[in-house]
mmCIF file of C-alpha atoms and ligand atoms in Angstrom:
data_model
loop_
_atom_site.group_PDB
_atom_site.id
_atom_site.type_symbol
_atom_site.label_atom_id
_atom_site.label_comp_id
_atom_site.label_asym_id
_atom_site.label_seq_id
_atom_site.Cartn_x
_atom_site.Cartn_y
_atom_site.Cartn_z
ATOM 1 C CA MET A 927 13.192 -33.206 167.200
ATOM 2 C CA ARG A 928 15.910 -35.795 167.736
ATOM 3 C CA PHE A 929 19.096 -35.338 169.715
ATOM 4 C CA LEU A 930 22.233 -37.083 170.919
ATOM 5 C CA HIS A 931 23.394 -36.161 174.422
ATOM 6 C CA THR A 932 26.893 -36.769 175.732
ATOM 7 C CA ALA A 933 29.108 -35.320 178.484
ATOM 8 C CA ASP A 934 32.328 -36.011 180.359
ATOM 9 C CA LEU A 935 34.293 -37.278 177.373
ATOM 10 C CA HIS A 936 37.436 -36.062 179.167
ATOM 11 C CA LEU A 937 39.440 -35.946 175.930
ATOM 12 C CA GLY A 938 43.124 -36.100 176.805
ATOM 13 C CA ALA A 939 42.665 -38.336 179.847
ATOM 14 C CA VAL A 940 45.050 -41.308 180.139
ATOM 15 C CA PRO A 941 43.432 -44.152 182.108
ATOM 16 C CA ASP A 942 45.362 -46.963 183.845
ATOM 17 C CA ILE A 943 48.749 -45.224 183.782
ATOM 18 C CA GLY A 944 51.506 -47.826 184.222
ATOM 19 C CA LYS A 945 49.492 -50.697 182.753
ATOM 20 C CA PRO A 946 50.548 -52.180 179.396
ATOM 21 C CA TRP A 947 47.153 -51.262 177.872
ATOM 22 C CA SER A 948 47.174 -47.628 179.061
ATOM 23 C CA SER A 949 47.978 -46.075 175.656
ATOM 24 C CA GLN A 950 45.190 -48.141 174.094
ATOM 25 C CA ARG A 951 42.772 -46.795 176.697
ATOM 26 C CA ALA A 952 43.952 -43.226 176.011
ATOM 27 C CA ALA A 953 43.357 -43.769 172.283
ATOM 28 C CA ALA A 954 39.848 -45.079 173.028
ATOM 29 C CA VAL A 955 39.055 -41.949 175.056
ATOM 30 C CA GLN A 956 40.345 -39.834 172.156
ATOM 31 C CA SER A 957 38.307 -41.750 169.574
ATOM 32 C CA SER A 958 35.083 -41.508 171.589
ATOM 33 C CA LEU A 959 34.371 -38.130 169.970
ATOM 34 C CA PRO A 960 34.549 -39.264 166.321
ATOM 35 C CA ARG A 961 32.567 -42.390 167.258
ATOM 36 C CA LEU A 962 29.846 -40.226 168.839
ATOM 37 C CA LEU A 963 29.768 -37.950 165.803
ATOM 38 C CA GLN A 964 29.471 -40.985 163.547
ATOM 39 C CA ALA A 965 26.511 -42.193 165.625
ATOM 40 C CA ALA A 966 24.929 -38.740 165.304
ATOM 41 C CA GLU A 967 25.504 -38.895 161.563
ATOM 42 C CA GLU A 968 23.987 -42.366 161.201
ATOM 43 C CA ARG A 969 20.980 -41.440 163.296
ATOM 44 C CA GLN A 970 20.649 -38.056 161.535
ATOM 45 C CA VAL A 971 19.913 -36.275 164.830
ATOM 46 C CA ASP A 972 19.058 -32.571 164.806
ATOM 47 C CA LEU A 973 21.087 -31.584 167.842
ATOM 48 C CA ILE A 974 24.203 -32.836 169.619
ATOM 49 C CA LEU A 975 24.202 -31.715 173.263
ATOM 50 C CA ILE A 976 27.554 -31.752 175.082
ATOM 51 C CA ALA A 977 26.991 -31.058 178.789
ATOM 52 C CA GLY A 978 30.518 -30.151 179.906
ATOM 53 C CA ASP A 979 33.939 -31.735 180.487
ATOM 54 C CA LEU A 980 34.482 -32.437 176.816
ATOM 55 C CA PHE A 981 38.176 -32.032 177.667
ATOM 56 C CA HIS A 982 39.984 -33.469 180.669
ATOM 57 C CA ARG A 983 41.910 -30.221 181.157
ATOM 58 C CA GLN A 984 42.266 -26.805 179.523
ATOM 59 C CA PRO A 985 42.089 -27.432 175.759
ATOM 60 C CA LEU A 986 44.735 -26.134 173.382
ATOM 61 C CA ARG A 987 43.780 -24.009 170.380
ATOM 62 C CA ARG A 988 44.819 -26.755 167.980
ATOM 63 C CA GLU A 989 42.589 -29.216 169.824
ATOM 64 C CA LEU A 990 39.641 -26.864 169.343
ATOM 65 C CA LYS A 991 40.555 -26.591 165.681
ATOM 66 C CA GLU A 992 40.493 -30.394 165.250
ATOM 67 C CA LEU A 993 37.195 -30.550 167.115
ATOM 68 C CA ASN A 994 35.635 -27.678 165.182
ATOM 69 C CA TYR A 995 36.626 -29.258 161.877
ATOM 70 C CA ARG A 996 34.878 -32.509 162.819
ATOM 71 C CA PHE A 997 31.770 -30.599 163.950
ATOM 72 C CA SER A 998 31.736 -28.601 160.700
ATOM 73 C CA LYS A 999 31.597 -31.799 158.627
ATOM 74 C CA LEU A 1000 28.295 -32.955 160.184
ATOM 75 C CA SER A 1001 25.670 -33.132 157.461
ATOM 76 C CA ARG A 1002 22.670 -32.300 159.629
ATOM 77 C CA ALA A 1003 23.320 -31.933 163.356
ATOM 78 C CA ARG A 1004 23.979 -28.686 165.117
ATOM 79 C CA VAL A 1005 26.153 -28.810 168.224
ATOM 80 C CA VAL A 1006 25.488 -27.034 171.523
ATOM 81 C CA LEU A 1007 28.124 -27.246 174.241
ATOM 82 C CA ILE A 1008 29.050 -25.818 177.621
ATOM 83 C CA ALA A 1009 32.314 -25.900 179.597
ATOM 84 C CA GLY A 1010 32.422 -28.016 182.774
ATOM 85 C CA ASN A 1011 34.662 -27.912 185.830
ATOM 86 C CA HIS A 1012 37.555 -29.718 184.104
ATOM 87 C CA ASP A 1013 37.567 -27.680 180.889
ATOM 88 C CA TYR A 1014 36.371 -24.450 182.585
ATOM 89 C CA ILE A 1015 37.008 -21.212 180.682
ATOM 90 C CA SER A 1016 40.143 -19.725 182.243
ATOM 91 C CA GLU A 1017 41.274 -16.233 181.274
ATOM 92 C CA SER A 1018 43.832 -17.663 178.869
ATOM 93 C CA SER A 1019 41.561 -20.399 177.504
ATOM 94 C CA PRO A 1020 41.231 -20.562 173.713
ATOM 95 C CA TYR A 1021 37.527 -21.187 174.488
ATOM 96 C CA GLN A 1022 37.335 -17.405 175.182
ATOM 97 C CA ASP A 1023 37.193 -16.294 171.565
ATOM 98 C CA TYR A 1024 37.260 -19.416 169.423
ATOM 99 C CA PRO A 1025 35.650 -18.838 165.985
ATOM 100 C CA TRP A 1026 33.323 -21.849 165.853
ATOM 101 C CA ALA A 1027 31.755 -23.217 162.684
ATOM 102 C CA GLU A 1028 28.273 -22.058 161.780
ATOM 103 C CA ASN A 1029 26.600 -25.185 163.186
ATOM 104 C CA VAL A 1030 28.286 -24.920 166.605
ATOM 105 C CA THR A 1031 26.930 -22.925 169.566
ATOM 106 C CA PHE A 1032 29.117 -22.593 172.636
ATOM 107 C CA LEU A 1033 27.075 -21.283 175.592
ATOM 108 C CA SER A 1034 30.133 -19.679 177.160
ATOM 109 C CA SER A 1035 28.454 -17.234 179.545
ATOM 110 C CA PRO A 1036 28.925 -17.816 183.310
ATOM 111 C CA SER A 1037 25.221 -17.116 183.754
ATOM 112 C CA LEU A 1038 22.304 -18.794 182.029
ATOM 113 C CA ALA A 1039 22.045 -17.998 178.307
ATOM 114 C CA SER A 1040 20.284 -19.683 175.411
ATOM 115 C CA ALA A 1041 20.332 -20.406 171.705
ATOM 116 C CA TYR A 1042 17.133 -20.700 169.646
ATOM 117 C CA PHE A 1043 16.830 -22.969 166.613
ATOM 118 C CA ALA A 1044 13.753 -21.678 164.815
ATOM 119 C CA ASP A 1045 13.366 -24.617 162.420
ATOM 120 C CA LEU A 1046 13.317 -27.009 165.404
ATOM 121 C CA GLU A 1047 11.264 -24.618 167.562
ATOM 122 C CA THR A 1048 13.823 -25.516 170.198
ATOM 123 C CA GLU A 1049 15.682 -23.302 172.651
ATOM 124 C CA VAL A 1050 18.711 -24.690 174.484
ATOM 125 C CA HIS A 1051 19.747 -23.069 177.778
ATOM 126 C CA GLY A 1052 22.985 -23.432 179.693
ATOM 127 C CA LEU A 1053 25.952 -21.815 181.409
ATOM 128 C CA SER A 1054 29.679 -22.522 181.413
ATOM 129 C CA TYR A 1055 32.180 -22.893 184.254
ATOM 130 C CA HIS A 1056 34.771 -20.114 184.425
ATOM 131 C CA ARG A 1057 36.406 -21.649 187.513
ATOM 132 C CA PRO A 1058 36.937 -25.244 188.627
ATOM 133 C CA GLU A 1059 34.431 -24.986 191.486
ATOM 134 C CA ILE A 1060 31.022 -23.346 191.745
ATOM 135 C CA ARG A 1061 29.517 -23.787 195.198
ATOM 136 C CA GLU A 1062 26.514 -21.532 194.532
ATOM 137 C CA PRO A 1063 23.286 -23.346 193.569
ATOM 138 C CA LEU A 1064 23.078 -21.338 190.333
ATOM 139 C CA LEU A 1065 20.391 -23.537 188.784
ATOM 140 C CA ASN A 1066 17.971 -23.733 191.697
ATOM 141 C CA GLY A 1067 14.516 -22.505 190.764
ATOM 142 C CA VAL A 1068 15.323 -22.075 187.056
ATOM 143 C CA LYS A 1069 12.201 -22.291 184.892
ATOM 144 C CA ALA A 1070 11.536 -22.535 181.166
ATOM 145 C CA PRO A 1071 9.276 -19.869 179.692
ATOM 146 C CA SER A 1072 5.881 -21.183 178.582
ATOM 147 C CA ASP A 1073 5.986 -19.826 175.050
ATOM 148 C CA GLY A 1074 5.251 -22.965 173.036
ATOM 149 C CA ARG A 1075 8.924 -23.615 172.284
ATOM 150 C CA ILE A 1076 10.716 -26.832 173.203
ATOM 151 C CA HIS A 1077 13.092 -25.870 176.033
ATOM 152 C CA ILE A 1078 16.196 -27.921 176.884
ATOM 153 C CA LEU A 1079 18.584 -27.222 179.762
ATOM 154 C CA LEU A 1080 22.271 -28.207 179.819
ATOM 155 C CA ALA A 1081 23.449 -28.575 183.437
ATOM 156 C CA HIS A 1082 26.913 -29.673 184.573
ATOM 157 C CA GLY A 1083 27.390 -30.583 188.230
ATOM 158 C CA GLY A 1084 25.134 -31.717 191.026
ATOM 159 C CA ASP A 1085 27.519 -32.108 193.970
ATOM 160 C CA ALA A 1086 28.509 -29.664 196.716
ATOM 161 C CA GLN A 1087 31.476 -28.138 194.828
ATOM 162 C CA HIS A 1088 29.881 -28.133 191.388
ATOM 163 C CA ILE A 1089 26.584 -26.216 191.270
ATOM 164 C CA PRO A 1090 24.655 -28.171 193.897
ATOM 165 C CA PHE A 1091 21.348 -29.392 192.484
ATOM 166 C CA ARG A 1092 19.226 -32.498 192.456
ATOM 167 C CA PRO A 1093 17.869 -33.769 189.133
ATOM 168 C CA SER A 1094 14.442 -34.055 190.822
ATOM 169 C CA GLY A 1095 14.614 -30.289 191.439
ATOM 170 C CA PHE A 1096 14.088 -29.754 187.686
ATOM 171 C CA ALA A 1097 10.766 -31.616 187.715
ATOM 172 C CA GLY A 1098 7.939 -29.346 186.685
ATOM 173 C CA ALA A 1099 10.313 -26.541 185.605
ATOM 174 C CA GLY A 1100 9.007 -26.708 182.049
ATOM 175 C CA PHE A 1101 12.047 -28.201 180.329
ATOM 176 C CA ARG A 1102 11.305 -30.981 177.869
ATOM 177 C CA TYR A 1103 14.738 -32.398 178.692
ATOM 178 C CA VAL A 1104 17.555 -31.637 181.135
ATOM 179 C CA ALA A 1105 20.880 -32.779 179.664
ATOM 180 C CA LEU A 1106 23.101 -33.382 182.679
ATOM 181 C CA GLY A 1107 26.860 -33.811 182.948
ATOM 182 C CA HIS A 1108 29.549 -34.386 185.603
ATOM 183 C CA ILE A 1109 28.531 -37.712 187.143
ATOM 184 C CA HIS A 1110 30.345 -40.455 185.209
ATOM 185 C CA GLN A 1111 27.846 -43.172 186.088
ATOM 186 C CA PRO A 1112 24.957 -43.174 183.593
ATOM 187 C CA GLN A 1113 21.597 -42.348 185.176
ATOM 188 C CA VAL A 1114 18.272 -41.754 183.435
ATOM 189 C CA PHE A 1115 15.467 -39.882 185.211
ATOM 190 C CA GLN A 1116 12.595 -40.586 182.826
ATOM 191 C CA GLU A 1117 10.003 -38.817 184.980
ATOM 192 C CA ILE A 1118 11.700 -35.371 184.871
ATOM 193 C CA PRO A 1119 12.911 -36.056 182.099
ATOM 194 C CA ALA A 1120 16.673 -35.758 182.610
ATOM 195 C CA ALA A 1121 19.769 -37.923 182.295
ATOM 196 C CA TYR A 1122 23.460 -38.175 183.035
ATOM 197 C CA PRO A 1123 24.783 -40.034 179.968
ATOM 198 C CA GLY A 1124 28.007 -40.873 181.824
ATOM 199 C CA SER A 1125 31.394 -40.722 180.145
ATOM 200 C CA PRO A 1126 31.325 -42.556 176.782
ATOM 201 C CA GLU A 1127 34.517 -44.424 177.741
ATOM 202 C CA PRO A 1128 35.200 -45.457 181.342
ATOM 203 C CA LEU A 1129 38.003 -43.290 182.740
ATOM 204 C CA ASP A 1130 38.885 -45.133 185.889
ATOM 205 C CA ARG A 1131 38.770 -48.654 187.340
ATOM 206 C CA THR A 1132 35.946 -47.487 189.602
ATOM 207 C CA ASP A 1133 33.837 -46.697 186.477
ATOM 208 C CA THR A 1134 32.447 -50.218 186.373
ATOM 209 C CA GLY A 1135 29.730 -51.273 183.943
ATOM 210 C CA PRO A 1136 29.034 -50.308 180.317
ATOM 211 C CA ARG A 1137 29.445 -46.707 179.090
ATOM 212 C CA GLY A 1138 27.672 -44.851 176.304
ATOM 213 C CA TYR A 1139 25.442 -41.919 175.393
ATOM 214 C CA ILE A 1140 21.791 -40.843 175.266
ATOM 215 C CA VAL A 1141 19.638 -40.494 172.184
ATOM 216 C CA GLY A 1142 16.289 -38.827 172.562
ATOM 217 C CA GLU A 1143 13.287 -37.710 170.646
ATOM 218 C CA ILE A 1144 11.001 -34.891 171.709
ATOM 219 C CA THR A 1145 7.544 -34.943 170.176
ATOM 220 C CA GLN A 1146 4.512 -32.828 170.957
ATOM 221 C CA LYS A 1147 3.426 -35.369 173.534
ATOM 222 C CA LYS A 1148 6.540 -36.764 175.133
ATOM 223 C CA THR A 1149 10.300 -37.117 175.447
ATOM 224 C CA ARG A 1150 11.622 -40.571 174.614
ATOM 225 C CA LEU A 1151 15.095 -41.438 175.946
ATOM 226 C CA ASP A 1152 17.404 -44.328 175.105
ATOM 227 C CA TRP A 1153 20.806 -45.060 176.529
ATOM 228 C CA VAL A 1154 23.160 -46.562 173.934
ATOM 229 C CA PRO A 1155 26.419 -48.384 174.786
ATOM 230 C CA LEU A 1156 29.610 -47.165 173.082
ATOM 231 C CA SER A 1157 32.660 -48.021 175.183
ATOM 232 C CA THR A 1158 35.393 -50.344 173.906
ATOM 233 C CA VAL A 1159 36.132 -51.835 177.326
ATOM 234 C CA GLN A 1160 34.336 -52.356 180.577
ATOM 235 C CA TYR A 1161 35.708 -52.372 184.112
ATOM 236 C CA ALA A 1162 34.267 -55.064 186.333
ATOM 237 C CA ASP A 1163 34.844 -56.781 189.648
ATOM 238 C CA LEU A 1164 36.055 -60.353 189.690
ATOM 239 C CA LYS A 1165 35.643 -62.083 193.030
ATOM 240 C CA VAL A 1166 37.445 -65.304 193.829
ATOM 241 C CA GLN A 1167 36.364 -67.137 196.962
ATOM 242 C CA THR A 1168 39.411 -68.934 198.340
ATOM 243 C CA ASP A 1169 39.884 -71.826 200.703
ATOM 244 C CA GLU A 1170 42.985 -73.427 202.185
ATOM 245 C CA SER A 1171 43.671 -75.362 198.974
ATOM 246 C CA PHE A 1172 44.316 -72.183 196.952
ATOM 247 C CA THR A 1173 47.737 -71.371 195.535
ATOM 248 C CA THR A 1174 48.682 -68.635 193.047
ATOM 249 C CA ALA A 1175 48.427 -71.173 190.212
ATOM 250 C CA LYS A 1176 44.978 -72.271 191.362
ATOM 251 C CA ILE A 1177 43.784 -68.658 191.295
ATOM 252 C CA LEU A 1178 45.183 -68.338 187.769
ATOM 253 C CA ASP A 1179 43.390 -71.526 186.708
ATOM 254 C CA THR A 1180 40.188 -70.098 188.181
ATOM 255 C CA ILE A 1181 40.345 -66.687 186.495
ATOM 256 C CA ARG A 1182 41.897 -67.521 183.086
ATOM 257 C CA PRO A 1183 38.702 -68.935 181.515
ATOM 258 C CA ILE A 1184 36.796 -65.835 182.698
ATOM 259 C CA LEU A 1185 39.422 -63.457 181.243
ATOM 260 C CA LYS A 1186 39.356 -65.390 177.994
ATOM 261 C CA GLN A 1187 35.572 -65.306 177.815
ATOM 262 C CA HIS A 1188 35.464 -61.500 178.236
ATOM 263 C CA PRO A 1189 38.521 -60.081 176.418
ATOM 264 C CA GLN A 1190 37.002 -56.562 176.475
ATOM 265 C CA PHE A 1191 36.775 -56.559 180.282
ATOM 266 C CA LEU A 1192 39.346 -55.134 182.705
ATOM 267 C CA TYR A 1193 39.023 -56.542 186.178
ATOM 268 C CA ARG A 1194 39.480 -55.564 189.762
ATOM 269 C CA LEU A 1195 40.408 -58.928 191.227
ATOM 270 C CA CYS A 1196 39.155 -59.443 194.757
ATOM 271 C CA LEU A 1197 40.372 -62.460 196.711
ATOM 272 C CA ALA A 1198 38.396 -63.306 199.817
ATOM 273 C CA GLY A 1199 38.239 -66.275 202.153
ATOM 274 C CA PRO A 1200 40.661 -68.392 204.170
ATOM 275 C CA ARG A 1201 44.115 -69.332 202.892
ATOM 276 C CA ASP A 1202 46.882 -71.632 203.993
ATOM 277 C CA PRO A 1203 48.913 -69.539 206.519
ATOM 278 C CA GLU A 1204 52.136 -70.566 204.738
ATOM 279 C CA ILE A 1205 50.948 -69.252 201.356
ATOM 280 C CA THR A 1206 51.103 -65.697 200.096
ATOM 281 C CA PHE A 1207 49.667 -65.077 196.650
ATOM 282 C CA ASP A 1208 52.107 -63.717 194.057
ATOM 283 C CA ARG A 1209 50.643 -60.413 192.790
ATOM 284 C CA ASP A 1210 53.118 -60.099 189.901
ATOM 285 C CA LEU A 1211 52.163 -63.523 188.570
ATOM 286 C CA LEU A 1212 48.461 -62.742 188.900
ATOM 287 C CA GLU A 1213 48.855 -59.401 187.106
ATOM 288 C CA ALA A 1214 50.820 -61.096 184.331
ATOM 289 C CA ALA A 1215 47.600 -62.878 183.362
ATOM 290 C CA GLY A 1216 46.570 -59.497 181.850
ATOM 291 C CA GLN A 1217 43.256 -57.585 182.147
ATOM 292 C CA ILE A 1218 43.871 -57.173 185.893
ATOM 293 C CA VAL A 1219 43.785 -53.508 186.909
ATOM 294 C CA GLU A 1220 43.905 -54.017 190.638
ATOM 295 C CA ILE A 1221 44.210 -56.821 193.172
ATOM 296 C CA GLN A 1222 42.493 -56.686 196.534
ATOM 297 C CA ASP A 1223 43.729 -59.523 198.722
ATOM 298 C CA ARG A 1224 41.284 -59.915 201.604
ATOM 299 C CA THR A 1225 42.188 -63.518 202.332
ATOM 300 C CA GLU A 1226 42.992 -64.455 205.904
ATOM 301 C CA PRO A 1227 45.385 -67.149 207.083
ATOM 302 C CA ALA A 1228 43.365 -70.112 208.284
ATOM 303 C CA PHE A 1229 44.878 -70.672 211.707
ATOM 304 C CA ASP A 1230 43.143 -73.260 213.834
ATOM 305 C CA LEU A 1231 43.070 -71.006 216.883
ATOM 306 C CA GLU A 1232 41.639 -73.626 219.242
ATOM 307 C CA ALA A 1233 44.210 -76.251 218.348
ATOM 308 C CA LEU A 1234 47.068 -73.729 218.452
ATOM 309 C CA SER A 1235 45.931 -72.414 221.794
ATOM 310 C CA ARG A 1236 45.755 -75.982 223.170
ATOM 311 C CA ASP A 1237 49.174 -76.999 221.795
ATOM 312 C CA HIS A 1238 50.788 -73.796 223.058
ATOM 313 C CA ALA A 1239 48.993 -73.543 226.408
ATOM 314 C CA ASN A 1240 52.159 -72.499 228.252
ATOM 315 C CA ASP A 1241 54.123 -70.425 225.768
ATOM 316 C CA LEU A 1242 54.051 -67.092 224.014
ATOM 317 C CA ILE A 1243 51.826 -68.267 221.113
ATOM 318 C CA GLY A 1244 49.099 -69.470 223.473
ATOM 319 C CA TYR A 1245 49.332 -66.315 225.543
ATOM 320 C CA TYR A 1246 49.186 -64.172 222.395
ATOM 321 C CA ILE A 1247 46.075 -65.931 221.081
ATOM 322 C CA ARG A 1248 44.271 -65.671 224.385
ATOM 323 C CA SER A 1249 45.031 -61.978 224.766
ATOM 324 C CA LEU A 1250 43.850 -61.021 221.269
ATOM 325 C CA SER A 1251 41.052 -63.462 220.514
ATOM 326 C CA ALA A 1252 38.511 -61.819 222.835
ATOM 327 C CA ASP A 1253 36.937 -59.641 220.136
ATOM 328 C CA LEU A 1254 37.641 -61.128 216.714
ATOM 329 C CA ASP A 1255 34.827 -59.167 215.057
ATOM 330 C CA ASP A 1256 37.143 -56.170 215.244
ATOM 331 C CA PRO A 1257 39.088 -56.350 211.928
ATOM 332 C CA ILE A 1258 42.141 -54.611 213.402
ATOM 333 C CA ARG A 1259 42.409 -57.052 216.300
ATOM 334 C CA ARG A 1260 41.953 -59.915 213.841
ATOM 335 C CA LYS A 1261 44.729 -58.564 211.623
ATOM 336 C CA ALA A 1262 47.001 -58.048 214.632
ATOM 337 C CA LEU A 1263 46.354 -61.623 215.702
ATOM 338 C CA TYR A 1264 47.108 -63.043 212.250
ATOM 339 C CA TYR A 1265 50.236 -60.961 211.646
ATOM 340 C CA GLY A 1266 51.495 -61.763 215.121
ATOM 341 C CA LEU A 1267 50.875 -65.479 214.644
ATOM 342 C CA LEU A 1268 52.616 -65.431 211.251
ATOM 343 C CA ALA A 1269 55.648 -63.749 212.853
ATOM 344 C CA LEU A 1270 55.693 -66.164 215.823
ATOM 345 C CA HIS A 1271 55.273 -69.085 213.464
ATOM 346 C CA SER A 1272 58.182 -68.133 211.249
ATOM 347 C CA ALA A 1273 60.310 -67.486 214.341
ATOM 348 C CA GLU A 1274 59.382 -70.936 215.620
ATOM 349 C CA ASN A 1275 60.166 -72.549 212.242
ATOM 350 C CA ARG A 1276 63.630 -70.990 212.295
HETATM 351 MN MN1 MN B 1935 32.734 -32.490 185.803
#
């Protein structure tokens, strides 16, 4: 029995709002579903498991209709899905009574239910969210019957507000696979076996690294799992170590070859190190290089405290340095010292 497992597609999400590439990112999130279905088609899997948060928010009826049409065109795969905390089944949700195609099973019950596929000798268990938070550990101690069938569990959550459980808690519970959802970072627990596939497209600048889905095969003896990349872009950190020679243009010269080499990457630019006290880096110019989602400027003005203190032994600057330089490991004191010195400096220059 072969399957494709995905979760947390968050259809309808718009990443990087305000950036020039935001609409492109939104389109990539939207197209992750047809791309996953195409992968399922090419691999001719038997089951597609969707472990919650298919939609970013409450889906509209027409969205379910589009989705259902795509599902209905699959030549082989059957689809099993549950609702997560984002697309939970509210009282007015079209999920309530949607007439799904024959090959689609929506495990919509708020308590554990299952669907059996006789030709695959496989039973898939799961429950759906009917509210955005479930603090009860609803899946603790759940066990698969030992009846010779292949049992699979769909489980969305794993933190305090969303059905607290630990993947390791499912070890020895008799499931041949636990298809997890909710955590956007992909994680495979081969020994259980279980996996969070992660969202197929990164949804946020903190979703660093590649994104994709899980394909698996369950044979009499074992469950084989593979994580397959799918995402069109990748968020990554880009650290630039500065020294006193750095200007905005020098930073641009440093990062441009890297941006060019990885056009599919979007970066959080982190500047760290000393800088010329007279220089402040121009964020607008840096962002204009493109592919920069965020700038963290952790550079510190390179004051020569000893020399300054010596040259200003009898004035305010010297007094200020001496009073604040006692504990420079404290980042707040250090900041206060630097900001104060910058202010005193500019006052002196005037
Ligand atoms: Mn979730």
